[in-house]
Short mmCIF file of C-alpha atoms and ligand atoms in Angstrom, two decimals:
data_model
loop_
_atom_site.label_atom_id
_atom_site.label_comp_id
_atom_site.label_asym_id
_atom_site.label_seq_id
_atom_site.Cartn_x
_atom_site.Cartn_y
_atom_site.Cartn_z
CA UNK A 1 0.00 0.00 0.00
CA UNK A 2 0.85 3.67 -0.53
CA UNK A 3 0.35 6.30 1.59
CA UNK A 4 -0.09 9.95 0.74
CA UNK A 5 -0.26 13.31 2.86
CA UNK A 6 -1.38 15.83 1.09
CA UNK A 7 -0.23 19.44 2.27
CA UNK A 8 -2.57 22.32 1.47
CA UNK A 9 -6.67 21.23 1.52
CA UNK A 10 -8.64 23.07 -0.73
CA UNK A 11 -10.14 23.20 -3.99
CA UNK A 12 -7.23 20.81 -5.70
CA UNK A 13 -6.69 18.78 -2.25
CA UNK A 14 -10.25 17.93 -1.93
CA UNK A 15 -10.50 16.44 -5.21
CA UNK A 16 -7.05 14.52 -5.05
CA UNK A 17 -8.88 13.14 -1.99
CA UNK A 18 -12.16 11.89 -3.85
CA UNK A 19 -10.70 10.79 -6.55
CA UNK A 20 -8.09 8.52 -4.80
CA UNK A 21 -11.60 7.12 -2.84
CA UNK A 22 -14.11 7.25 -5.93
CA UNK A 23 -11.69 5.79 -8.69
CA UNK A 24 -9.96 3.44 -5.92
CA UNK A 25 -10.46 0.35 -8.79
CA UNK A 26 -8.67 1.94 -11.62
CA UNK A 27 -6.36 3.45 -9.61
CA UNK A 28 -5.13 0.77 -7.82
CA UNK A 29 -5.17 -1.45 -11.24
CA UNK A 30 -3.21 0.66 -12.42
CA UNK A 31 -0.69 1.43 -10.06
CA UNK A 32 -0.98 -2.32 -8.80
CA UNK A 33 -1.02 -1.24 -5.25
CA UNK A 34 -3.46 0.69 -3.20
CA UNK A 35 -3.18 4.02 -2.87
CA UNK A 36 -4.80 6.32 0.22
CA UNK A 37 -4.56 9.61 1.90
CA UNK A 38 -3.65 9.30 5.05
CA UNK A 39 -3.93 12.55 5.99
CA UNK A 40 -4.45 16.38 5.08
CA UNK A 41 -2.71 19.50 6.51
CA UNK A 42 -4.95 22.71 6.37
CA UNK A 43 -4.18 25.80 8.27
CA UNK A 44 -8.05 26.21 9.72
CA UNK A 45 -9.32 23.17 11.34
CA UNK A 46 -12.84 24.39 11.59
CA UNK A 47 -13.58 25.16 8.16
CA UNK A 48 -15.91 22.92 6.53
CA UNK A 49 -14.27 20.98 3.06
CA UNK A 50 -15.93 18.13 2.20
CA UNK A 51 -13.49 15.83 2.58
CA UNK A 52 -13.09 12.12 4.67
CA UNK A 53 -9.66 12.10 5.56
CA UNK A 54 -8.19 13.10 8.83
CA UNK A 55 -7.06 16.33 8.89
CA UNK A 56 -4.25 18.42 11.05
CA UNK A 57 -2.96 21.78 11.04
CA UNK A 58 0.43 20.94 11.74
CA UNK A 59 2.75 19.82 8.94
CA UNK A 60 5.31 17.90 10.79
CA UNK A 61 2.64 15.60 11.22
CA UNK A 62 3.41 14.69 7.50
CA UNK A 63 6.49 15.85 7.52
CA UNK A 64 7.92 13.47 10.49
CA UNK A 65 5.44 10.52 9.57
CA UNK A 66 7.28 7.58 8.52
CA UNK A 67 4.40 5.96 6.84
CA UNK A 68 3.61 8.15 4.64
CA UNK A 69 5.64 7.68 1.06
CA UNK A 70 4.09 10.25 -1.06
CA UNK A 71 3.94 14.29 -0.28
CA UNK A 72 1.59 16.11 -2.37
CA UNK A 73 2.17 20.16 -2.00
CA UNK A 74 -0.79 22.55 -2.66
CA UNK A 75 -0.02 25.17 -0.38
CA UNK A 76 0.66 27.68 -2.96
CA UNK A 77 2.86 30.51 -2.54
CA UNK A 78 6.66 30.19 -2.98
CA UNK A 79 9.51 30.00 0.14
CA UNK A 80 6.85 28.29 2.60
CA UNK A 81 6.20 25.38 -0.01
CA UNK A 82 9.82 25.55 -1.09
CA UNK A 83 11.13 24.84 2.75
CA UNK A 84 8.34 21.66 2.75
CA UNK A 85 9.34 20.22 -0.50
CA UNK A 86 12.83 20.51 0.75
CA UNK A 87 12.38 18.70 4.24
CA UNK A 88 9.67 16.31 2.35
CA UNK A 89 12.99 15.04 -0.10
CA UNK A 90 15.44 15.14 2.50
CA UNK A 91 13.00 12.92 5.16
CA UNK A 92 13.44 10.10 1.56
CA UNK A 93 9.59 10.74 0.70
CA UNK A 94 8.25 11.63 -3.03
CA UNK A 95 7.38 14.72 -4.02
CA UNK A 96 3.87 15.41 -6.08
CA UNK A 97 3.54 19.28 -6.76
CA UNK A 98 1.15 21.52 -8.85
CA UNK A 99 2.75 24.73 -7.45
CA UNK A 100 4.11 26.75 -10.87
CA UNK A 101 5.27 29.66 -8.79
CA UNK A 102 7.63 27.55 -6.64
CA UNK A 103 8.78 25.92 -10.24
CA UNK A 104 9.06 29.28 -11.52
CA UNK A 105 11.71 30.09 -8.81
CA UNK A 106 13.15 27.02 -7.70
CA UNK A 107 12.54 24.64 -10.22
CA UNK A 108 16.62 23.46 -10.69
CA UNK A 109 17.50 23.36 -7.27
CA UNK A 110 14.46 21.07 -6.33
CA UNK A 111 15.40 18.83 -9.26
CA UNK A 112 18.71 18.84 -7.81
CA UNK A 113 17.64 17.90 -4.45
CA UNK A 114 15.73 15.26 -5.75
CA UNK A 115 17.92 13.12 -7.52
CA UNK A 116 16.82 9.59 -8.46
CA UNK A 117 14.06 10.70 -6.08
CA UNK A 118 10.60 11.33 -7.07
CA UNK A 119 9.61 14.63 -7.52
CA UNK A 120 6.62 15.26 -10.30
CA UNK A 121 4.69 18.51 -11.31
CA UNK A 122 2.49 17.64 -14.78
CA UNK A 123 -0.45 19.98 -13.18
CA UNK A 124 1.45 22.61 -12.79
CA UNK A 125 1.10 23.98 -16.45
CA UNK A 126 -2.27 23.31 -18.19
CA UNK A 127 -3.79 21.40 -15.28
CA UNK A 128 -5.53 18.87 -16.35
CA UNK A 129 -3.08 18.39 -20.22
CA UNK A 130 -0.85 16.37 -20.01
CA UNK A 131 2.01 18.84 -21.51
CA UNK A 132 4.62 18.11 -19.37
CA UNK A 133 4.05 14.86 -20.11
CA UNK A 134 4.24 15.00 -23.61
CA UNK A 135 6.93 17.79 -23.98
CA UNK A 136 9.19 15.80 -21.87
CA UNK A 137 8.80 12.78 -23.34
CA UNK A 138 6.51 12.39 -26.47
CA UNK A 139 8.33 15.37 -28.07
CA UNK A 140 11.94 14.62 -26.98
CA UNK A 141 13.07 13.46 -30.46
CA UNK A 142 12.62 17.15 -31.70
CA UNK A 143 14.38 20.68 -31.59
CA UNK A 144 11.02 22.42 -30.18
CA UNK A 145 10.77 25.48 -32.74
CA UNK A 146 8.07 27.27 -30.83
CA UNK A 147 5.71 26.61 -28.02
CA UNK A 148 2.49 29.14 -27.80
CA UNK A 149 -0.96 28.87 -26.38
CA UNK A 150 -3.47 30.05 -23.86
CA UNK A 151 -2.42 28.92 -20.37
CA UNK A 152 -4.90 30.62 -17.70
CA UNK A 153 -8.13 29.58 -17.40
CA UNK A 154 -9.12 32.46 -15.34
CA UNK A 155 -7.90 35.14 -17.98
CA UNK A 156 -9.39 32.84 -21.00
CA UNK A 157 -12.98 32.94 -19.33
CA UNK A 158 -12.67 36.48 -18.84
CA UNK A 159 -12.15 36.82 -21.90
CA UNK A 160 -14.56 34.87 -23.60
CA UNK A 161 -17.33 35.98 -21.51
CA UNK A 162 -16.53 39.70 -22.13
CA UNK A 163 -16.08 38.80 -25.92
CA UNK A 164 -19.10 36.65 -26.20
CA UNK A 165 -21.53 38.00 -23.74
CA UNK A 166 -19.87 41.69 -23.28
CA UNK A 167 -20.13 40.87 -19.06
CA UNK A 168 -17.88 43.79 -17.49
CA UNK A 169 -14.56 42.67 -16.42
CA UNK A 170 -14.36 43.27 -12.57
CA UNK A 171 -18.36 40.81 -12.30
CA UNK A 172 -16.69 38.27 -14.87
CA UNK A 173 -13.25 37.78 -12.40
CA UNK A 174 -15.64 37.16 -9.43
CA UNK A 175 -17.36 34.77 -11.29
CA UNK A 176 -14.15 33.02 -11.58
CA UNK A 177 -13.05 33.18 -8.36
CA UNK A 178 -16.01 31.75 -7.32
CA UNK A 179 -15.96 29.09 -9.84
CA UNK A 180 -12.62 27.99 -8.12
CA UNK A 181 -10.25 29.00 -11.38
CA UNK A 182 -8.85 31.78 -10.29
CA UNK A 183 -4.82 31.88 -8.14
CA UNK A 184 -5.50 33.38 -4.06
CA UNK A 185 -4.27 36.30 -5.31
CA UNK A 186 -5.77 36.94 -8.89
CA UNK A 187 -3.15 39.38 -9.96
CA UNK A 188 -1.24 36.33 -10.76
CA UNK A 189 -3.90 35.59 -13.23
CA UNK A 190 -4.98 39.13 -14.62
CA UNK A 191 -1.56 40.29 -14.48
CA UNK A 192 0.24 37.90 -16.60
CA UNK A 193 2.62 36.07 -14.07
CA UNK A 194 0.40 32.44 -13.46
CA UNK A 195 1.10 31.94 -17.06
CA UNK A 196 4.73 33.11 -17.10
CA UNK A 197 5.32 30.44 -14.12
CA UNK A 198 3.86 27.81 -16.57
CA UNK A 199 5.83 29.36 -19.46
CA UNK A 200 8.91 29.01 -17.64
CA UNK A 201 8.53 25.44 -16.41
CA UNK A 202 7.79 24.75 -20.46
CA UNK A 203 10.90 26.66 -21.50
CA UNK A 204 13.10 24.75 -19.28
CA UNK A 205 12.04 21.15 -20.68
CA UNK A 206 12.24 22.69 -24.09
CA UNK A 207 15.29 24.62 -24.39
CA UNK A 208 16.83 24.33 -21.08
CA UNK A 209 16.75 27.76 -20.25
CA UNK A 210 16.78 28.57 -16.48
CA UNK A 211 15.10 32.07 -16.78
CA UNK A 212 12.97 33.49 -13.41
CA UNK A 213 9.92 35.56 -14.27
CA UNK A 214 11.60 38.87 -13.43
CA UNK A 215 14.09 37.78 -16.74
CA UNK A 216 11.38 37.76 -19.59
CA UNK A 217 8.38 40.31 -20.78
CA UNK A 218 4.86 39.44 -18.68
CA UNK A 219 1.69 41.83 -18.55
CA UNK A 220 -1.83 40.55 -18.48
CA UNK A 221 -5.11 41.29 -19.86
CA UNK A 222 -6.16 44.41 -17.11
CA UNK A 223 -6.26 47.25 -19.88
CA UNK A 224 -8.11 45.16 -22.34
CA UNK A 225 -11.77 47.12 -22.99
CA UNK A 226 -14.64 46.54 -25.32
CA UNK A 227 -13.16 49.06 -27.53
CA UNK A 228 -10.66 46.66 -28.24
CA UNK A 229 -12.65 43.56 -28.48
CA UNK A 230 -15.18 45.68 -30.86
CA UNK A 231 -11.95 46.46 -33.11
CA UNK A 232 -10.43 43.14 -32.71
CA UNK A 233 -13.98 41.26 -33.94
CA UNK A 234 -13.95 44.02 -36.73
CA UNK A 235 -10.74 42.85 -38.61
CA UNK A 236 -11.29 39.39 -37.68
CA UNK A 237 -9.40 38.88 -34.57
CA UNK A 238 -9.67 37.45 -31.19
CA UNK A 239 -8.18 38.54 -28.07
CA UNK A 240 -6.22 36.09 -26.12
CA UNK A 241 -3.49 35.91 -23.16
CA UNK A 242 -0.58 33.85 -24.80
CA UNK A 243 2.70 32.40 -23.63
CA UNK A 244 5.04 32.15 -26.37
CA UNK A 245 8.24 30.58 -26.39
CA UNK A 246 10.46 30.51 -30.06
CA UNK A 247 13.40 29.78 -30.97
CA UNK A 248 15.70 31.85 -33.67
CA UNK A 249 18.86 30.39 -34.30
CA UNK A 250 20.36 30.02 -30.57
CA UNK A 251 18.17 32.24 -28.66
CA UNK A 252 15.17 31.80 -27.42
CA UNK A 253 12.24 34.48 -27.12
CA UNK A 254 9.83 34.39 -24.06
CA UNK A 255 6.83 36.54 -23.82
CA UNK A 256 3.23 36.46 -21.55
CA UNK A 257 1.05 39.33 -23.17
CA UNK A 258 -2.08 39.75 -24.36
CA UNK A 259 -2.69 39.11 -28.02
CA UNK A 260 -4.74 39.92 -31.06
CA UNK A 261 -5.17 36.17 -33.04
CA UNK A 262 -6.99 35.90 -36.07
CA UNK A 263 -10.06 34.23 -35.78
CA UNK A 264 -9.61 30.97 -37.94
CA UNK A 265 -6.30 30.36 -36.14
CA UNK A 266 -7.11 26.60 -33.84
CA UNK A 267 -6.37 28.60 -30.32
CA UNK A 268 -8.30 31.68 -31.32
CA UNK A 269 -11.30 29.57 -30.95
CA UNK A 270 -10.47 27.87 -27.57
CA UNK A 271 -12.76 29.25 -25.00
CA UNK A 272 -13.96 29.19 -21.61
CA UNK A 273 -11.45 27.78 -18.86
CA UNK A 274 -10.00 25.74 -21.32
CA UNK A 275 -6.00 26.07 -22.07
CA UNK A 276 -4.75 24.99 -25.53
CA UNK A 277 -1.39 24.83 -26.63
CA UNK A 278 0.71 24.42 -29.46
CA UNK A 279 4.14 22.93 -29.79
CA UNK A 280 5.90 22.55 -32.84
CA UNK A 281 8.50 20.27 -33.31
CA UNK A 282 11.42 20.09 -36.36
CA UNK A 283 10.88 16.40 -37.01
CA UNK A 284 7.15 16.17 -35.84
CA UNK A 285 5.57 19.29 -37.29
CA UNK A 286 3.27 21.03 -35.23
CA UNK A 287 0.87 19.22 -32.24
CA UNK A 288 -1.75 20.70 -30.47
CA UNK A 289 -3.10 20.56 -26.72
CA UNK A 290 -6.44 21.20 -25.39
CA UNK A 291 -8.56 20.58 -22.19
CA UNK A 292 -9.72 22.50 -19.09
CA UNK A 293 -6.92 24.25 -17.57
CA UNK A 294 -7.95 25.16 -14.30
CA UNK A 295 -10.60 23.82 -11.35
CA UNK A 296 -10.56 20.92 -8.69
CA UNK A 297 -11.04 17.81 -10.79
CA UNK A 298 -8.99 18.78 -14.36
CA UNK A 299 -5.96 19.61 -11.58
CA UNK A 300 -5.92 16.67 -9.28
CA UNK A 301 -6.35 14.39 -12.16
CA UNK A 302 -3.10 15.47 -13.54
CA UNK A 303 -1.99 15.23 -9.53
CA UNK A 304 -3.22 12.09 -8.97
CA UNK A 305 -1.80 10.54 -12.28
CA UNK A 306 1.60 11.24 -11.23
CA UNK A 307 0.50 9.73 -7.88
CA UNK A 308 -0.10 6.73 -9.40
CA UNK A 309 3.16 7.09 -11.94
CA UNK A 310 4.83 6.87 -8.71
CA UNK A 311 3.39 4.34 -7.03
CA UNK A 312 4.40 1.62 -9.88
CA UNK A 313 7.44 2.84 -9.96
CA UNK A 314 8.99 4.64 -7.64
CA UNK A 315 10.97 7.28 -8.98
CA UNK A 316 11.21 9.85 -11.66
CA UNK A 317 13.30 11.73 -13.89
CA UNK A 318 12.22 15.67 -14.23
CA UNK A 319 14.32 16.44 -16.20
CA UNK A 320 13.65 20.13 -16.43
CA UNK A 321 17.19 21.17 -18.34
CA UNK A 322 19.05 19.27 -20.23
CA UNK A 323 21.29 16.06 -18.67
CA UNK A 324 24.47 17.80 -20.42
CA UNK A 325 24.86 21.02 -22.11
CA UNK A 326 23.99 21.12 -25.86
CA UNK A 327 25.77 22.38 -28.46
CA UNK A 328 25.35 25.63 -29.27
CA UNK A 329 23.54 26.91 -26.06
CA UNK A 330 20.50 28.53 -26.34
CA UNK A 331 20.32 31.91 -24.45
CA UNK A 332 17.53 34.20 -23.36
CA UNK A 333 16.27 36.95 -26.62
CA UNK A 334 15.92 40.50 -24.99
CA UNK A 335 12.98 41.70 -25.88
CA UNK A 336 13.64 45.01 -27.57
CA UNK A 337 14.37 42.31 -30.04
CA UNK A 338 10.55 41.21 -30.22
CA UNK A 339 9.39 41.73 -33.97
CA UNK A 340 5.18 41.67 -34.62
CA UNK A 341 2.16 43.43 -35.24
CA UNK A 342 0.93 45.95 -32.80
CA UNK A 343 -2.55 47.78 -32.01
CA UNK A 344 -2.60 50.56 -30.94
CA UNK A 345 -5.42 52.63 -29.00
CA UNK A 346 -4.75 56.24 -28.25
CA UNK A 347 -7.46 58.37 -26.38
CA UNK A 348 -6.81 61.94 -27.91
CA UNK A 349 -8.86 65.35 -27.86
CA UNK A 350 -11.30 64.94 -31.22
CA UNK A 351 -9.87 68.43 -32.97
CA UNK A 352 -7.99 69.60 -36.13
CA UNK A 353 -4.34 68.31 -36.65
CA UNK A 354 -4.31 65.36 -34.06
CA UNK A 355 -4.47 62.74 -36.79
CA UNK A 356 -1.57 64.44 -38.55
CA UNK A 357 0.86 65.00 -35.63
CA UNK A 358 0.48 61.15 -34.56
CA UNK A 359 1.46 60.21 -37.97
CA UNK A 360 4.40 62.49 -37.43
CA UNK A 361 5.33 60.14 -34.61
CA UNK A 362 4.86 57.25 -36.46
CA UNK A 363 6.75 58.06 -39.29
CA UNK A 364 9.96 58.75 -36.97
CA UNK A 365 9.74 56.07 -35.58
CA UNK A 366 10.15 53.96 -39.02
CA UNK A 367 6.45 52.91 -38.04
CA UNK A 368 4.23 52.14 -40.44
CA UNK A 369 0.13 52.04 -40.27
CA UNK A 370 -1.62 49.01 -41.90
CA UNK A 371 -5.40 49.51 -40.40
CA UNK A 372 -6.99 52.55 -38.48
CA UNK A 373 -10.42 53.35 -37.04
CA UNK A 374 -11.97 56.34 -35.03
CA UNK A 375 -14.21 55.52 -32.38
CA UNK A 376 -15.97 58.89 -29.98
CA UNK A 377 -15.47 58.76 -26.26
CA UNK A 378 -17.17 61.76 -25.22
CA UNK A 379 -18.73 64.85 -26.71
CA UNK A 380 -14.25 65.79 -27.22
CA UNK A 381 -12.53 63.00 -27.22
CA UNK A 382 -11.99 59.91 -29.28
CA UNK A 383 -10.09 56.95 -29.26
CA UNK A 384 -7.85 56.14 -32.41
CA UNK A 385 -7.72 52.33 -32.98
CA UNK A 386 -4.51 51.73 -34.96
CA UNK A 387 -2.66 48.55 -36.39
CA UNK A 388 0.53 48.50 -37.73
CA UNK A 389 2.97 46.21 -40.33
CA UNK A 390 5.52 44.45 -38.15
CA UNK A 391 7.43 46.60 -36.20
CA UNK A 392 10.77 46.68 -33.54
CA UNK A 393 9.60 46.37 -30.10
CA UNK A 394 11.95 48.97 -28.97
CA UNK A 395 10.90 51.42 -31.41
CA UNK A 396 6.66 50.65 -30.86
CA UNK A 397 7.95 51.52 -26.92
CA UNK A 398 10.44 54.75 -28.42
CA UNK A 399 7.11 55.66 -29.76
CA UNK A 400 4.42 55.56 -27.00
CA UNK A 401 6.83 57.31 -25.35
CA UNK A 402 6.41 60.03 -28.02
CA UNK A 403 3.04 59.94 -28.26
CA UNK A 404 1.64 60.29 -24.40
CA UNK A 405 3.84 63.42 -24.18
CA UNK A 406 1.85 65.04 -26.71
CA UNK A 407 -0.71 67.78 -25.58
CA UNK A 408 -3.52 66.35 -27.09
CA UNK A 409 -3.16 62.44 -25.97
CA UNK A 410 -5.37 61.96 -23.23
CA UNK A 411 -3.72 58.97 -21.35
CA UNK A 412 -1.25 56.52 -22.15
CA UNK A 413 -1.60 54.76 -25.04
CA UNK A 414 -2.79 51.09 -24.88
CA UNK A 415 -0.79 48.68 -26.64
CA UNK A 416 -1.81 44.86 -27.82
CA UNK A 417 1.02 42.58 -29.61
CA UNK A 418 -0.87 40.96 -33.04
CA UNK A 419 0.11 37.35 -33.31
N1 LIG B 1 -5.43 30.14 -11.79
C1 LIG B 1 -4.97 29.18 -12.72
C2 LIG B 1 -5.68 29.39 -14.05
C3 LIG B 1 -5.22 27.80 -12.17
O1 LIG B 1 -6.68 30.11 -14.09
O2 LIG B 1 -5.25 28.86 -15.06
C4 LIG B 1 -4.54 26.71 -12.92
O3 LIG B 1 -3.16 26.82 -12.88
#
């Protein structure tokens, strides 16, 4: 038998506890011996979850127990779980994690620590895809060209639900709080940094890049308004929060942004909490991912499958980096380097010889316009909607520089990478 104490009780603990107890058969077919909790740590023993196992509130309790073989951490947060994990692999015991922002920080020195021991984190990107799964071992054949999809379920409901059913954005991220999607803090979704943890931890399989999230270009989907969604669905477009990871030549470009995505494209059309994501490989051409990326159930089965992964066999390999450096070592891309598309919206005062002294702008800058709409936003002011042909990152940034210093720009210019 295998015993498992799982750290952290709540939306993702609970179901990692019913579904050990209601797929018990299959499970323990599978893993060909049985597998229980044996206990739970939460930090209020009075709250109300659901759940029959025993709980405690004190984590030596797992920590120190000698029966139990697997530690599953859902704590969240980053130098409390990291201190756990640590004591969990030095006390011999495996490691099951779905905690991206611990990966995101101390993803090498926990592989380290772990050795030959196990120490597995497949619903930590994508909950329940199996991505890690298959970009760590399905895809290892291939030089991974690019990796790019939608990897927050909170930020993808938002913005379907404002897209689809124009529902304002502050009543939409309640709705996903209470739906059970959204991080303790949902900065981490809004703001870009949930998927640049998951980003991170796909990078490192991929290219072996050991990047922290303070290294590579993250904002989220806050400024996004119906103006843009209006001018997006206008010139066929969706609006999406991507990761992207490419590679050109031997660097290696990370990015967490909102995006515009043309309509037809496979991901443009992946709504609701669903993720999706796309890999391309140089031998297997391009394979695609989707499935609910956030909630109890979608997580813990990804948890509970290395659980069982475990259980057969008793160790892993994460294999986050590489086992020895490769040739030609792929580094991080700064990302003045960036190269796309760019909208543009730019609230300015609705008089003679605005349009003409953004162009001016533009036209320094080497920038050039492809689309352009005017939209009113009160009896004297309207907002420009602007694409442009591909363009420098550093000069689009030289640029709205430029233009919110101008005395008839209202506010700072909003600014949406096309993919
Ligand atoms: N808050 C995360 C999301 C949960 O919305 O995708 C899954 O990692």
């Amino acid at each position: 038998m295998v015993k498992v104490g799982i750290i952290g009780v709540g939306t993702v603990g609970v179901s990692v506890a019913n579904i050990l107890k209601d797929n018990a058969d299959v499970i323990s077919a599978r893993a060909g011996v049985d597998v229980i909790v044996k206990s739970g740590v939460v930090k209020n023993l009075t709250k109300e979850r659901g759940v029959d196992i025993i709980l405690t509130d004190n984590v030596d309790d797992i920590l120190n127990d000698d029966e139990i073989d697997i530690v599953v951490e859902l704590m969240g947060g980053v130098e409390e779980p990291f201190a756990v994990v640590k004591r969990a692999l030095e006390s011999g015991k495996a490691v099951v994690t779905a905690n991206k922002a611990l990966l995101a920080y101390h993803r090498y020195e926990l592989q380290e620590m772990a050795g030959t021991k196990a120490f597995e984190f497949e619903a930590s990107v994508a909950g329940g895809i199996p991505i890690i799964n298959a970009l760590r071992d399905g895809l290892s054949a291939n030089h991974i060209e690019s990796i790019m999809g939608i990897m927050n379920g909170t930020c993808n409901y938002m913005m379907s639900k404002m897209t689809h059913e124009g529902v304002a954005y502050d009543a939409i991220l309640k709705e996903a709080q209470e739906l059970g999607y959204a991080e303790a803090d949902p900065t981490f979704d809004v703001g870009g940094y949930d998927a640049a943890h998951k980003l991170l931890i796909l990078a490192s399989i991929a290219y072996g890049i050991d990047a922290k999230p303070e290294d590579i270009l993250i904002e989220g989907i806050e400024n996004v308004t119906q103006d843009d969604i209006a001018f997006a669905k206008e010139f066929g477009y969706a609006i999406k929060l991507l990761g992207i990871a490419k590679k050109d030549n031997n660097e290696v470009e990370l990015r967490v942004h909102a995006c515009l995505i043309k309509q037809d494209e496979m991901i443009a059309k992946i709504d609701g909490v669903m993720n999706g994501i796309s890999v391309v490989g140089d031998k297997v051409g391009e394979t695609l991912y989707y499935g609910p990326g956030a909630g109890g159930d979608a997580t813990a089965s990804a948890v509970v499958a290395n659980i069982i992964d475990i259980a057969r066999s008793g160790k892993s390999t994460p294999m986050l980096g590489f086992n020895r450096p490769m040739e030609g070592k792929l580094t991080l891309k700064s990302t003045d380097k960036v190269r796309c598309k760019y909208y543009l919206r730019i609230n300015v005062s609705d008089k003679a010889g605005v349009l003409a002294g953004i162009s001016k702008v533009f036209e320094a800058n080497n920038i050039s316009v492809e689309t352009m709409l005017q939209r009113p936003a009160s009896n004297d002011s309207a907002n420009l909607l602007i694409s442009t042909h591909t363009a420098l990152e550093k000069d689009i940034q030289n640029m709205i520089q430029q233009i919110q210093s101008l005395e008839f720009v209202n506010s700072s210019p909003v600014m949406i990478r096309i993919v």
